[in-house]
Amino acid sequence: MAEENKEELAKATPVAKTVKAPAESNKEKPLTNKELKELKKKEKAEKRAASKQASGISIEKQQQQATAKREKKQQQREILAAKKNKAADPVRHDIKRSTLFGHLETTEERRASLLAVSSAITSTGASRITANGLFLPMLATTISSSTSQPSAGSQLSSNLSGSNTNLAGLAHAEDFEAHQMFNSLSLDDSSTFVPGTSSIIPNTITSQFTNQQTLASVKELVTNREMLHPAITSLTLDFALYKIIGSIPRCIAMLEAFQLVVRDYKTPEGTTLSRNLTSYLSHQIDFLKKSRPLSVTMGNAIRWLKQEISLIDPSTPDSKAKEELCDNIAQFARERVELADQLIIETASQHIEEGSTILTYGCSKVLTDLFLHNAINFGKKFQIVIVDSRPLFEGRKMAESLKNKGLNVLYVPITALGTVFNMDIKYVFLGAHSILSNGFLYSRVGTAQIAMLASRRNIPVLVCCESLKFSQRVQLDSVTSNELADPNDLVIIDSANPVQRRNNNGFLLQQFIKEREAQQKEVENNTKQNSKTSGAANSTSATDESKHVKDKPILADWEKSSNLHIFNIMYDLTPPDYIKKIITEFGSLPPSSVPVVLREYKASA
């Protein structure tokens, strides 16, 4: 028995060695994590394939489904990458611009900026549908906190289709029903969220901005929109709609709005009025600039006001300081505008003689008061030739007011200057937007043409303006600094109401219609290529297209032409050689004396 056991142990020994050999080989070459994952994937794929095959799905169909799934994921990755690139650079650089006035802010940019801020001010508490889709302000704060510039389509649709936690927080049942109805909408366009607020800026608006600085300033205004005073927002809209035209009327309206701002101002804790009110006014001024560029008179008045605020004693009570500041604003307007106009009228009245013919251009407040003063108070009989030009037709306002007072008025367009100067014209009276320190007259476009023709015919050119319009700036051409109005105003002009089209109403709707028309044209072109239509249908469509072309203006599609640019500049420069004298509250001065007045006024201030 012992021998048999020994033989069995001897036989078992090599078997144990053979078993240990593969274990030792496995320890030498273990599987990596990647190989283990691949093995698990293969096992899962085999199990899925087996289960699908058992359910009746063939292997070819399984491969087709897998290919479609990979393509769908690739498309999603491409869309996500495109949205990230669009969020990193939301400004489109394919906007048509010219190198001549490319440095100036266009009307489209100002209109888009104003629309972005005003929409955030007026409708922050309600849901609304924009050209880029639906905007839900109650959900925007949670979206903006998770990411800085997400896609409106992906984020809002996910929030709408998700849980009802956000909807449960709505106060009214109507809002809840509205959100349930909006749940079925698909928002495939993107927008820019302003972090920390419940506002968005649709890409239809941001596409009008040509630089990042404009977009950054708009975002800052949207963020600080609660600091904007209602009087400033109303005044800004009036400026944008050209309801208030002229440097002096705009300046007076701005000062009156500032009085309301100062009265309603409350100094925050930890600061003083003299320190905080200046920055508070800066937000109001930044919003005013979005309607139209500030005039020289407005800039001078703003500098004076900030200086007055800095001189307020910090120990003065806020109520007393605000009352004194409002009184100073009223006194400034009375001395620098009203009393100055009276002195200008007294000096300029010496040049209006009985039976003379006076030519003027556009509409100027001081010139209107001058003509009425001489006709009513002095009883002088003289003729006034009012030259006017499109698209504002400002001369109509002056012609209407003078006609109603019984004055002899002749209203002519600027294209008839050759015939007008054949008349016996005694003087040419012109208003001014600004007088530069080098003696150049900066006024409504067309002024330089009138002054040049008058100088050629030895007709004295007299400029009536307040010293508040004097500027330290030096300019030799009208390209360096100017204001660009809407070029479409030169394409289609309603002579009955020329400024009716100058508003922001329907801006998003117009952009929405343009985009949808372009998409509709693409669809129609594809259907025409793929389908065969009868000859009668072709003839009717051709007649409809011909009627549509006849109704459209000649330059209706000028933006699509890369070789055509339309500029509607507001001002031009008149050299001092064409100007006889400048009549101010200090008397009659030559253009070369403008820097002297500026220097003396600065020293006295």
Coordinates of C-alpha atoms in Angstrom, one line a residue:
M1 CA 0.0 0.0 0.0
A2 CA 2.9 2.4 0.8
E3 CA 4.5 1.7 -2.5
E4 CA 1.3 2.4 -4.4
N5 CA 0.9 5.7 -2.6
K6 CA 4.4 6.7 -3.5
E7 CA 3.7 6.0 -7.2
E8 CA 0.5 8.0 -7.1
L9 CA 2.4 11.0 -5.5
A10 CA 5.1 10.7 -8.2
K11 CA 2.5 10.8 -10.9
A12 CA 0.7 13.8 -9.4
T13 CA 3.9 15.9 -9.1
P14 CA 4.4 16.7 -12.9
V15 CA 0.6 17.3 -13.2
A16 CA 0.9 20.0 -10.6
K17 CA 3.8 21.5 -12.5
T18 CA 1.9 21.7 -15.7
V19 CA -1.0 23.4 -13.9
K20 CA 1.3 26.1 -12.4
A21 CA 2.9 26.9 -15.7
P22 CA 0.0 28.8 -17.3
A23 CA -0.6 30.6 -14.1
E24 CA 2.9 31.9 -14.1
S25 CA 2.6 32.9 -17.8
N26 CA -0.6 34.8 -17.0
K27 CA 1.2 36.8 -14.3
E28 CA 3.8 37.7 -16.7
K29 CA 1.4 39.1 -19.3
P30 CA -1.8 40.5 -17.7
L31 CA -4.5 42.2 -19.7
T32 CA -4.6 46.0 -19.7
N33 CA -7.6 48.1 -18.8
K34 CA -8.2 49.0 -22.5
E35 CA -8.2 45.4 -23.5
L36 CA -10.6 44.5 -20.7
K37 CA -13.0 47.3 -21.8
E38 CA -12.8 46.1 -25.4
L39 CA -13.6 42.6 -24.2
K40 CA -16.6 43.8 -22.2
K41 CA -17.8 45.9 -25.2
K42 CA -17.6 42.9 -27.5
E43 CA -19.4 40.7 -25.0
K44 CA -22.2 43.4 -24.6
A45 CA -22.4 43.8 -28.4
E46 CA -22.7 40.0 -28.9
K47 CA -25.4 39.9 -26.3
R48 CA -27.3 42.7 -27.9
A49 CA -26.9 41.2 -31.3
A50 CA -28.1 37.9 -30.1
S51 CA -31.1 39.4 -28.4
K52 CA -32.0 41.5 -31.5
Q53 CA -31.5 38.5 -33.8
A54 CA -33.8 36.5 -31.5
S55 CA -36.4 39.2 -31.8
G56 CA -36.2 39.0 -35.6
I57 CA -33.8 41.9 -36.5
S58 CA -31.3 40.9 -39.1
I59 CA -27.6 41.6 -38.9
E60 CA -27.7 44.0 -41.9
K61 CA -30.4 46.0 -40.2
Q62 CA -28.4 46.2 -37.0
Q63 CA -25.4 47.5 -39.0
Q64 CA -27.6 50.2 -40.6
Q65 CA -28.9 51.3 -37.2
A66 CA -25.4 51.5 -35.9
T67 CA -24.3 53.6 -38.9
A68 CA -27.2 56.0 -38.5
K69 CA -26.5 56.3 -34.8
R70 CA -22.9 57.2 -35.5
E71 CA -23.9 59.8 -38.1
K72 CA -26.4 61.4 -35.7
K73 CA -23.8 61.7 -33.0
Q74 CA -21.4 63.3 -35.5
Q75 CA -24.0 65.8 -36.6
Q76 CA -24.7 66.7 -32.9
R77 CA -20.9 67.2 -32.3
E78 CA -20.7 69.5 -35.4
I79 CA -23.7 71.5 -34.3
L80 CA -22.3 71.9 -30.8
A81 CA -18.9 73.0 -32.2
A82 CA -20.6 75.5 -34.4
K83 CA -22.6 77.0 -31.5
K84 CA -19.5 77.2 -29.4
N85 CA -17.7 79.1 -32.2
K86 CA -20.7 81.4 -32.6
A87 CA -20.8 82.0 -28.8
A88 CA -17.0 82.8 -28.8
D89 CA -17.5 85.3 -31.7
P90 CA -21.1 86.3 -31.9
V91 CA -20.4 89.3 -34.2
R92 CA -20.7 88.6 -37.9
H93 CA -18.1 90.3 -40.1
D94 CA -19.9 89.9 -43.3
I95 CA -21.9 93.1 -42.9
K96 CA -21.6 95.4 -45.8
R97 CA -19.3 98.3 -44.9
S98 CA -17.2 100.8 -46.8
T99 CA -13.6 101.9 -46.0
L100 CA -14.7 105.6 -46.3
F101 CA -17.0 105.7 -43.3
G102 CA -16.3 102.3 -41.8
H103 CA -15.1 103.9 -38.6
L104 CA -18.4 105.6 -37.9
E105 CA -21.3 104.0 -36.0
T106 CA -24.2 103.2 -38.4
T107 CA -27.9 103.6 -37.8
E108 CA -28.3 99.8 -37.8
E109 CA -25.9 99.5 -34.9
R110 CA -27.6 102.3 -32.9
R111 CA -31.0 100.9 -33.6
A112 CA -30.0 97.4 -32.6
S113 CA -28.3 98.7 -29.4
L114 CA -31.4 100.7 -28.5
L115 CA -33.7 97.9 -29.2
A116 CA -31.7 95.4 -27.1
V117 CA -31.7 97.7 -24.0
S118 CA -35.2 99.0 -24.4
S119 CA -36.7 95.5 -24.8
A120 CA -34.9 94.4 -21.6
I121 CA -36.3 97.4 -19.8
T122 CA -39.9 97.2 -20.9
S123 CA -40.5 93.4 -20.9
T124 CA -38.3 91.8 -18.3
G125 CA -41.2 90.3 -16.4
A126 CA -43.1 88.6 -19.2
S127 CA -42.5 85.8 -21.7
R128 CA -42.2 86.9 -25.3
I129 CA -41.4 85.5 -28.7
T130 CA -38.6 87.1 -30.6
A131 CA -37.3 86.6 -34.1
N132 CA -35.0 83.9 -32.6
G133 CA -37.6 82.1 -30.7
L134 CA -39.1 82.1 -27.2
F135 CA -37.7 83.9 -24.2
L136 CA -38.7 82.9 -20.7
P137 CA -37.3 85.3 -18.2
M138 CA -37.9 83.1 -15.2
L139 CA -35.8 80.4 -16.7
A140 CA -33.1 82.6 -18.0
T141 CA -31.4 83.2 -14.6
T142 CA -30.9 79.5 -14.0
I143 CA -29.6 79.1 -17.6
S144 CA -27.2 82.1 -17.3
S145 CA -25.8 80.8 -14.0
S146 CA -24.9 77.4 -15.5
T147 CA -23.1 78.8 -18.6
S148 CA -22.1 82.2 -19.8
Q149 CA -23.4 82.1 -23.4
P150 CA -25.5 79.0 -24.0
S151 CA -27.8 78.3 -26.9
A152 CA -31.3 79.5 -26.5
G153 CA -32.7 76.5 -28.5
S154 CA -31.0 73.7 -26.6
Q155 CA -31.1 75.3 -23.1
L156 CA -34.7 76.5 -23.3
S157 CA -36.1 73.4 -24.9
S158 CA -34.4 71.2 -22.3
N159 CA -35.7 73.3 -19.5
L160 CA -39.2 73.3 -20.9
S161 CA -39.2 69.5 -21.6
G162 CA -37.7 68.7 -18.2
S163 CA -39.2 68.7 -14.8
N164 CA -42.0 71.0 -13.8
T165 CA -40.1 72.6 -10.9
N166 CA -39.6 75.9 -12.7
L167 CA -43.2 76.0 -13.9
A168 CA -44.5 75.3 -10.4
G169 CA -43.0 78.6 -9.3
L170 CA -45.2 80.7 -11.6
A171 CA -47.7 82.9 -9.8
H172 CA -50.6 82.8 -12.1
A173 CA -52.4 79.9 -13.8
E174 CA -52.4 81.7 -17.1
D175 CA -48.7 81.8 -17.1
F176 CA -48.6 78.1 -16.4
E177 CA -50.9 77.3 -19.3
A178 CA -48.8 79.6 -21.5
H179 CA -45.6 77.7 -20.6
Q180 CA -47.4 74.4 -21.3
M181 CA -48.3 75.7 -24.7
F182 CA -44.8 76.9 -25.4
N183 CA -43.5 73.5 -24.5
S184 CA -44.3 72.2 -28.0
L185 CA -42.3 75.0 -29.7
S186 CA -38.8 74.2 -31.1
L187 CA -36.2 76.9 -30.8
D188 CA -33.4 76.2 -33.2
D189 CA -31.7 79.6 -33.2
S190 CA -29.2 80.9 -30.6
S191 CA -29.1 84.0 -28.5
T192 CA -26.7 85.7 -26.2
F193 CA -27.6 85.6 -22.5
V194 CA -26.5 88.4 -20.3
P195 CA -25.0 86.8 -17.2
G196 CA -26.6 87.8 -13.9
T197 CA -29.8 89.0 -15.6
S198 CA -33.0 87.6 -17.1
S199 CA -32.4 89.1 -20.5
I200 CA -31.2 87.8 -23.8
I201 CA -29.8 89.6 -26.9
P202 CA -31.0 87.8 -30.0
N203 CA -28.4 87.1 -32.7
T204 CA -30.6 89.0 -35.1
I205 CA -29.5 92.1 -33.1
T206 CA -26.0 91.1 -32.3
S207 CA -25.4 90.5 -36.0
Q208 CA -25.7 94.3 -36.6
F209 CA -22.7 95.0 -34.4
T210 CA -19.3 95.2 -36.2
N211 CA -17.1 95.2 -33.1
Q212 CA -17.0 93.6 -29.7
Q213 CA -16.9 97.0 -27.9
T214 CA -20.4 97.8 -29.1
L215 CA -21.7 94.5 -27.9
A216 CA -19.9 94.9 -24.5
S217 CA -21.4 98.3 -24.0
V218 CA -24.9 97.0 -24.8
K219 CA -24.4 94.1 -22.3
E220 CA -23.3 96.7 -19.7
L221 CA -26.4 98.8 -20.3
V222 CA -28.7 95.7 -20.0
T223 CA -27.0 94.7 -16.8
N224 CA -27.4 98.2 -15.3
R225 CA -30.8 98.8 -16.9
E226 CA -32.5 99.3 -13.5
M227 CA -30.4 102.5 -13.0
L228 CA -31.9 104.1 -16.1
H229 CA -34.4 106.8 -15.3
P230 CA -37.8 106.7 -17.2
A231 CA -37.3 110.3 -18.4
I232 CA -34.0 109.3 -20.0
T233 CA -35.5 106.2 -21.8
S234 CA -38.4 108.4 -23.1
L235 CA -36.0 111.1 -24.2
T236 CA -33.8 108.6 -26.0
L237 CA -36.7 107.2 -27.9
D238 CA -37.7 110.7 -29.0
F239 CA -34.2 111.4 -30.2
A240 CA -34.1 108.1 -32.1
L241 CA -37.5 108.8 -33.7
Y242 CA -36.3 112.3 -34.7
K243 CA -39.1 113.9 -32.8
I244 CA -36.6 116.4 -31.4
I245 CA -34.2 117.8 -34.0
G246 CA -31.6 120.4 -33.6
S247 CA -28.6 120.8 -31.3
I248 CA -30.2 123.5 -29.0
P249 CA -33.7 121.7 -28.7
R250 CA -31.9 118.4 -27.9
C251 CA -29.7 120.1 -25.3
I252 CA -32.6 121.8 -23.6
A253 CA -34.6 118.5 -23.5
M254 CA -31.6 116.7 -22.1
L255 CA -31.1 119.3 -19.3
E256 CA -34.8 119.1 -18.4
A257 CA -34.5 115.3 -18.2
F258 CA -31.4 115.7 -16.0
Q259 CA -33.4 117.8 -13.6
L260 CA -35.9 115.0 -13.2
V261 CA -33.1 112.5 -12.7
V262 CA -31.4 114.7 -10.0
R263 CA -34.7 115.2 -8.1
D264 CA -35.4 111.4 -8.0
Y265 CA -31.8 110.5 -7.2
K266 CA -31.1 108.8 -3.9
T267 CA -27.5 108.5 -2.6
P268 CA -26.5 104.9 -1.7
E269 CA -25.2 104.2 1.7
G270 CA -21.5 104.6 2.2
T271 CA -21.1 107.2 -0.6
T272 CA -21.7 110.9 -1.1
L273 CA -23.8 112.7 -3.7
S274 CA -20.8 114.5 -5.2
R275 CA -19.1 111.2 -5.8
N276 CA -21.9 108.9 -6.8
L277 CA -24.1 111.2 -8.9
T278 CA -21.5 111.6 -11.6
S279 CA -21.3 107.9 -12.2
Y280 CA -25.1 107.6 -12.0
L281 CA -25.4 110.2 -14.8
S282 CA -22.8 108.4 -16.9
H283 CA -25.2 105.5 -17.2
Q284 CA -28.0 107.8 -18.4
I285 CA -25.6 109.5 -20.9
D286 CA -24.4 106.1 -22.3
F287 CA -28.0 105.2 -23.1
L288 CA -28.6 108.6 -24.7
K289 CA -25.7 108.0 -27.1
K290 CA -27.5 104.9 -28.4
S291 CA -30.1 107.0 -30.1
R292 CA -27.9 109.5 -31.8
P293 CA -24.4 110.9 -31.2
L294 CA -24.3 113.7 -28.7
S295 CA -24.2 117.2 -30.2
V296 CA -21.4 119.7 -29.2
T297 CA -23.9 121.7 -27.1
M298 CA -24.9 118.5 -25.2
G299 CA -21.3 117.6 -24.6
N300 CA -20.5 121.1 -23.3
A301 CA -23.5 121.0 -21.0
I302 CA -22.6 117.6 -19.7
R303 CA -19.1 118.7 -18.9
W304 CA -20.4 121.8 -17.1
L305 CA -22.9 119.7 -15.1
K306 CA -20.2 117.2 -13.9
Q307 CA -18.0 120.0 -12.8
E308 CA -20.9 121.5 -10.8
I309 CA -21.5 118.2 -9.2
S310 CA -17.8 117.8 -8.2
L311 CA -18.0 121.3 -6.5
I312 CA -20.8 120.2 -4.1
D313 CA -19.7 120.2 -0.5
P314 CA -20.0 116.6 0.9
S315 CA -21.4 118.0 4.1
T316 CA -24.4 119.6 2.3
P317 CA -27.7 117.7 2.8
D318 CA -28.8 115.8 -0.2
S319 CA -32.2 117.6 -0.5
K320 CA -30.5 121.0 -0.4
A321 CA -27.8 119.9 -2.8
K322 CA -30.3 118.5 -5.4
E323 CA -32.4 121.7 -5.2
E324 CA -29.4 123.9 -5.8
L325 CA -28.2 121.7 -8.6
C326 CA -31.6 121.8 -10.4
D327 CA -31.6 125.6 -10.0
N328 CA -28.2 125.8 -11.5
I329 CA -29.3 123.7 -14.5
A330 CA -32.2 126.0 -15.1
Q331 CA -30.0 129.1 -14.8
F332 CA -27.4 127.6 -17.2
A333 CA -30.1 127.0 -19.8
R334 CA -31.5 130.5 -19.3
E335 CA -28.1 132.3 -19.6
R336 CA -26.3 130.2 -22.2
V337 CA -29.4 129.7 -24.5
E338 CA -32.3 132.0 -23.9
L339 CA -30.4 135.2 -23.0
A340 CA -27.8 134.4 -25.6
D341 CA -30.5 134.1 -28.3
Q342 CA -31.9 137.5 -27.4
L343 CA -28.4 139.1 -27.7
I344 CA -27.9 137.4 -31.1
I345 CA -31.3 138.6 -32.3
E346 CA -30.5 142.2 -31.4
T347 CA -27.1 142.1 -33.2
A348 CA -28.4 140.3 -36.3
S349 CA -31.4 142.5 -36.7
Q350 CA -29.2 145.3 -37.9
H351 CA -28.6 143.3 -41.1
I352 CA -32.3 142.9 -42.0
E353 CA -33.4 145.9 -44.0
E354 CA -36.8 146.9 -45.3
G355 CA -37.6 145.2 -48.6
S356 CA -34.6 143.0 -48.6
T357 CA -34.4 139.3 -49.5
I358 CA -32.8 136.9 -47.0
L359 CA -31.8 133.3 -47.8
T360 CA -31.6 130.6 -45.2
Y361 CA -31.2 126.8 -45.1
G362 CA -33.0 124.2 -43.1
C363 CA -34.4 125.2 -39.7
S364 CA -32.7 127.0 -36.9
K365 CA -34.5 128.1 -33.7
V366 CA -32.5 131.4 -33.4
L367 CA -33.1 132.3 -37.0
T368 CA -36.8 131.6 -36.7
D369 CA -37.0 133.9 -33.7
L370 CA -34.9 136.5 -35.5
F371 CA -37.3 136.7 -38.5
L372 CA -40.4 136.8 -36.3
H373 CA -38.9 139.5 -34.1
N374 CA -38.1 141.8 -37.1
A375 CA -41.4 141.2 -38.8
I376 CA -43.7 141.5 -35.7
N377 CA -41.8 143.8 -33.3
F378 CA -40.1 146.1 -35.9
G379 CA -42.7 145.8 -38.6
K380 CA -40.2 145.2 -41.4
K381 CA -41.3 143.9 -44.7
F382 CA -38.8 141.4 -46.3
Q383 CA -38.8 138.2 -48.2
I384 CA -37.3 134.9 -46.8
V385 CA -36.1 132.2 -49.1
I386 CA -36.0 128.9 -47.3
V387 CA -33.8 126.2 -49.0
D388 CA -34.6 122.7 -47.9
S389 CA -33.3 119.2 -48.7
R390 CA -34.2 115.6 -48.1
P391 CA -34.6 113.4 -46.2
L392 CA -35.5 115.4 -43.1
F393 CA -37.1 118.4 -44.9
E394 CA -36.4 120.6 -41.8
G395 CA -37.2 123.8 -43.7
R396 CA -40.9 122.9 -43.8
K397 CA -41.1 123.5 -40.0
M398 CA -39.7 127.0 -40.4
A399 CA -41.8 127.8 -43.5
E400 CA -44.9 126.7 -41.7
S401 CA -44.2 128.8 -38.6
L402 CA -43.3 131.9 -40.6
K403 CA -46.2 131.6 -43.0
N404 CA -48.7 131.4 -40.1
K405 CA -47.3 134.7 -38.8
G406 CA -47.9 136.4 -42.2
L407 CA -44.3 136.6 -43.4
N408 CA -43.4 136.5 -47.1
V409 CA -41.8 133.0 -47.6
L410 CA -40.4 131.3 -50.7
Y411 CA -39.7 127.6 -50.2
V412 CA -37.3 125.9 -52.7
P413 CA -35.3 122.7 -52.8
I414 CA -31.6 122.7 -52.7
T415 CA -31.4 121.6 -56.3
A416 CA -32.8 125.0 -57.4
L417 CA -29.9 127.0 -56.0
G418 CA -28.7 128.1 -59.4
T419 CA -32.0 129.8 -60.0
V420 CA -32.4 131.2 -56.5
F421 CA -29.1 133.0 -56.5
N422 CA -30.1 134.9 -59.6
M423 CA -32.5 136.8 -57.3
D424 CA -31.4 139.9 -55.5
I425 CA -30.3 138.3 -52.2
K426 CA -29.0 140.6 -49.6
Y427 CA -27.7 138.2 -47.0
V428 CA -27.4 134.5 -46.3
F429 CA -28.2 133.6 -42.7
L430 CA -27.1 130.1 -41.6
G431 CA -27.5 128.2 -38.4
A432 CA -24.8 126.0 -36.9
H433 CA -24.4 122.7 -35.3
S434 CA -21.0 123.6 -34.1
I435 CA -18.1 126.0 -34.7
L436 CA -14.7 124.3 -34.6
S437 CA -11.6 125.9 -33.1
N438 CA -10.1 126.3 -36.6
G439 CA -13.1 128.4 -37.7
F440 CA -14.8 125.7 -39.7
L441 CA -18.6 125.6 -39.6
Y442 CA -20.0 122.1 -38.8
S443 CA -23.7 122.2 -39.9
R444 CA -26.4 120.2 -41.8
V445 CA -25.1 118.7 -45.0
G446 CA -25.6 121.1 -47.9
T447 CA -24.5 124.2 -45.9
A448 CA -21.1 124.2 -47.5
Q449 CA -22.6 124.2 -51.0
I450 CA -24.8 127.2 -50.2
A451 CA -21.9 129.1 -48.6
M452 CA -19.7 128.5 -51.5
L453 CA -22.2 129.7 -54.1
A454 CA -23.0 132.8 -52.0
S455 CA -19.3 133.6 -51.7
R456 CA -18.8 133.2 -55.4
R457 CA -21.6 135.8 -56.0
N458 CA -20.2 138.1 -53.2
I459 CA -23.2 137.6 -51.0
P460 CA -22.3 137.9 -47.3
V461 CA -22.7 134.7 -45.3
L462 CA -23.7 135.3 -41.6
V463 CA -23.7 132.5 -39.1
C464 CA -25.9 132.9 -35.9
C465 CA -25.0 130.6 -33.1
E466 CA -24.5 130.6 -29.3
S467 CA -21.0 130.3 -27.8
L468 CA -22.2 127.0 -26.3
K469 CA -21.7 125.5 -29.8
F470 CA -18.0 126.4 -29.9
S471 CA -15.8 123.3 -29.8
Q472 CA -12.2 122.6 -29.0
R473 CA -12.1 120.0 -31.8
V474 CA -10.2 120.6 -35.0
Q475 CA -11.5 119.0 -38.2
L476 CA -10.5 119.5 -41.9
D477 CA -13.1 117.2 -43.6
S478 CA -16.5 115.7 -42.9
V479 CA -15.2 112.1 -43.0
T480 CA -13.2 112.0 -39.8
S481 CA -16.2 112.7 -37.6
N482 CA -19.8 112.7 -38.7
E483 CA -23.2 111.1 -38.1
L484 CA -24.5 108.4 -40.5
A485 CA -28.3 108.3 -40.9
D486 CA -30.3 105.5 -42.3
P487 CA -29.3 105.0 -46.0
N488 CA -32.7 103.6 -46.8
D489 CA -34.1 107.1 -46.2
L490 CA -32.5 108.1 -49.5
V491 CA -34.1 105.1 -51.3
I492 CA -37.7 105.5 -50.4
I493 CA -39.0 108.9 -49.2
D494 CA -42.5 109.7 -48.2
S495 CA -42.8 113.4 -49.0
A496 CA -45.9 113.8 -46.8
N497 CA -44.2 112.4 -43.7
P498 CA -40.5 112.0 -44.3
V499 CA -39.6 110.9 -40.8
Q500 CA -42.3 108.3 -40.4
R501 CA -39.9 105.5 -41.3
R502 CA -37.3 106.6 -38.8
N503 CA -38.2 104.3 -35.9
N504 CA -37.4 100.9 -34.4
N505 CA -40.9 99.5 -34.7
G506 CA -40.9 96.1 -36.4
F507 CA -37.1 95.8 -36.5
L508 CA -37.1 92.2 -35.3
L509 CA -40.1 91.4 -37.5
Q510 CA -38.4 92.8 -40.6
Q511 CA -35.3 90.7 -39.9
F512 CA -37.5 87.7 -39.3
I513 CA -39.3 88.2 -42.6
K514 CA -36.0 88.7 -44.5
E515 CA -34.7 85.4 -43.2
R516 CA -37.9 83.5 -43.9
E517 CA -38.1 85.0 -47.4
A518 CA -34.6 83.8 -48.1
Q519 CA -35.5 80.3 -46.9
Q520 CA -38.7 80.3 -48.9
K521 CA -36.8 81.3 -52.1
E522 CA -34.4 78.4 -51.6
V523 CA -37.3 76.0 -51.1
E524 CA -39.0 77.4 -54.3
N525 CA -35.9 77.0 -56.3
N526 CA -35.5 73.4 -55.2
T527 CA -39.1 72.6 -56.0
K528 CA -38.8 74.2 -59.4
Q529 CA -35.8 72.1 -60.3
N530 CA -37.3 68.9 -59.1
S531 CA -40.9 69.3 -60.5
K532 CA -42.3 70.0 -63.9
T533 CA -44.8 72.8 -64.2
S534 CA -47.2 73.5 -67.1
G535 CA -46.7 76.5 -69.4
A536 CA -49.7 78.3 -68.1
A537 CA -48.4 78.1 -64.5
N538 CA -45.0 79.5 -65.8
S539 CA -46.7 82.4 -67.5
T540 CA -48.8 83.4 -64.5
S541 CA -45.8 83.2 -62.2
A542 CA -43.8 85.3 -64.7
T543 CA -46.5 88.0 -64.7
D544 CA -46.6 88.0 -60.9
E545 CA -42.9 88.5 -60.7
S546 CA -43.0 91.3 -63.3
K547 CA -45.7 93.1 -61.3
H548 CA -43.6 92.7 -58.1
V549 CA -40.5 94.1 -59.8
K550 CA -42.5 97.1 -61.1
D551 CA -43.8 97.9 -57.6
K552 CA -40.3 97.7 -56.0
P553 CA -38.1 100.8 -56.0
I554 CA -35.0 100.9 -58.2
L555 CA -32.6 100.7 -55.3
A556 CA -34.7 98.5 -53.1
D557 CA -32.1 95.7 -53.0
W558 CA -29.0 97.9 -52.9
E559 CA -27.6 96.1 -49.9
K560 CA -27.2 92.9 -52.0
S561 CA -24.9 94.7 -54.4
S562 CA -21.2 94.7 -53.4
N563 CA -20.5 97.5 -55.8
L564 CA -23.1 100.0 -54.5
H565 CA -22.8 101.9 -51.2
I566 CA -25.3 104.6 -50.0
F567 CA -24.2 107.1 -47.4
N568 CA -26.7 109.4 -45.7
I569 CA -24.3 111.7 -43.8
M570 CA -25.9 114.4 -41.6
Y571 CA -23.3 117.2 -41.5
D572 CA -20.6 118.8 -43.6
L573 CA -17.8 121.3 -43.1
T574 CA -17.8 124.9 -44.4
P575 CA -14.4 126.6 -44.6
P576 CA -14.0 129.9 -42.8
D577 CA -13.1 131.6 -46.1
Y578 CA -16.8 131.5 -47.1
I579 CA -18.1 133.0 -43.8
K580 CA -18.3 136.8 -43.4
K581 CA -18.9 136.8 -39.6
I582 CA -20.2 134.8 -36.7
I583 CA -22.9 136.5 -34.6
T584 CA -22.8 135.3 -31.0
E585 CA -23.9 136.8 -27.6
F586 CA -20.5 138.4 -27.5
G587 CA -21.1 140.3 -30.7
S588 CA -20.0 139.8 -34.3
L589 CA -16.8 137.8 -34.6
P590 CA -14.6 136.6 -37.4
P591 CA -14.1 132.8 -37.6
S592 CA -10.5 133.2 -36.5
S593 CA -11.7 134.5 -33.0
V594 CA -13.3 131.2 -32.0
P595 CA -10.2 129.9 -30.1
V596 CA -9.9 133.2 -28.3
V597 CA -13.5 132.9 -27.0
L598 CA -12.8 129.3 -26.0
R599 CA -9.7 130.3 -24.1
E600 CA -11.3 133.2 -22.3
Y601 CA -14.3 131.2 -21.3
K602 CA -12.1 128.4 -20.0
A603 CA -10.0 130.8 -18.0
S604 CA -13.1 132.4 -16.4
A605 CA -14.6 129.0 -15.6

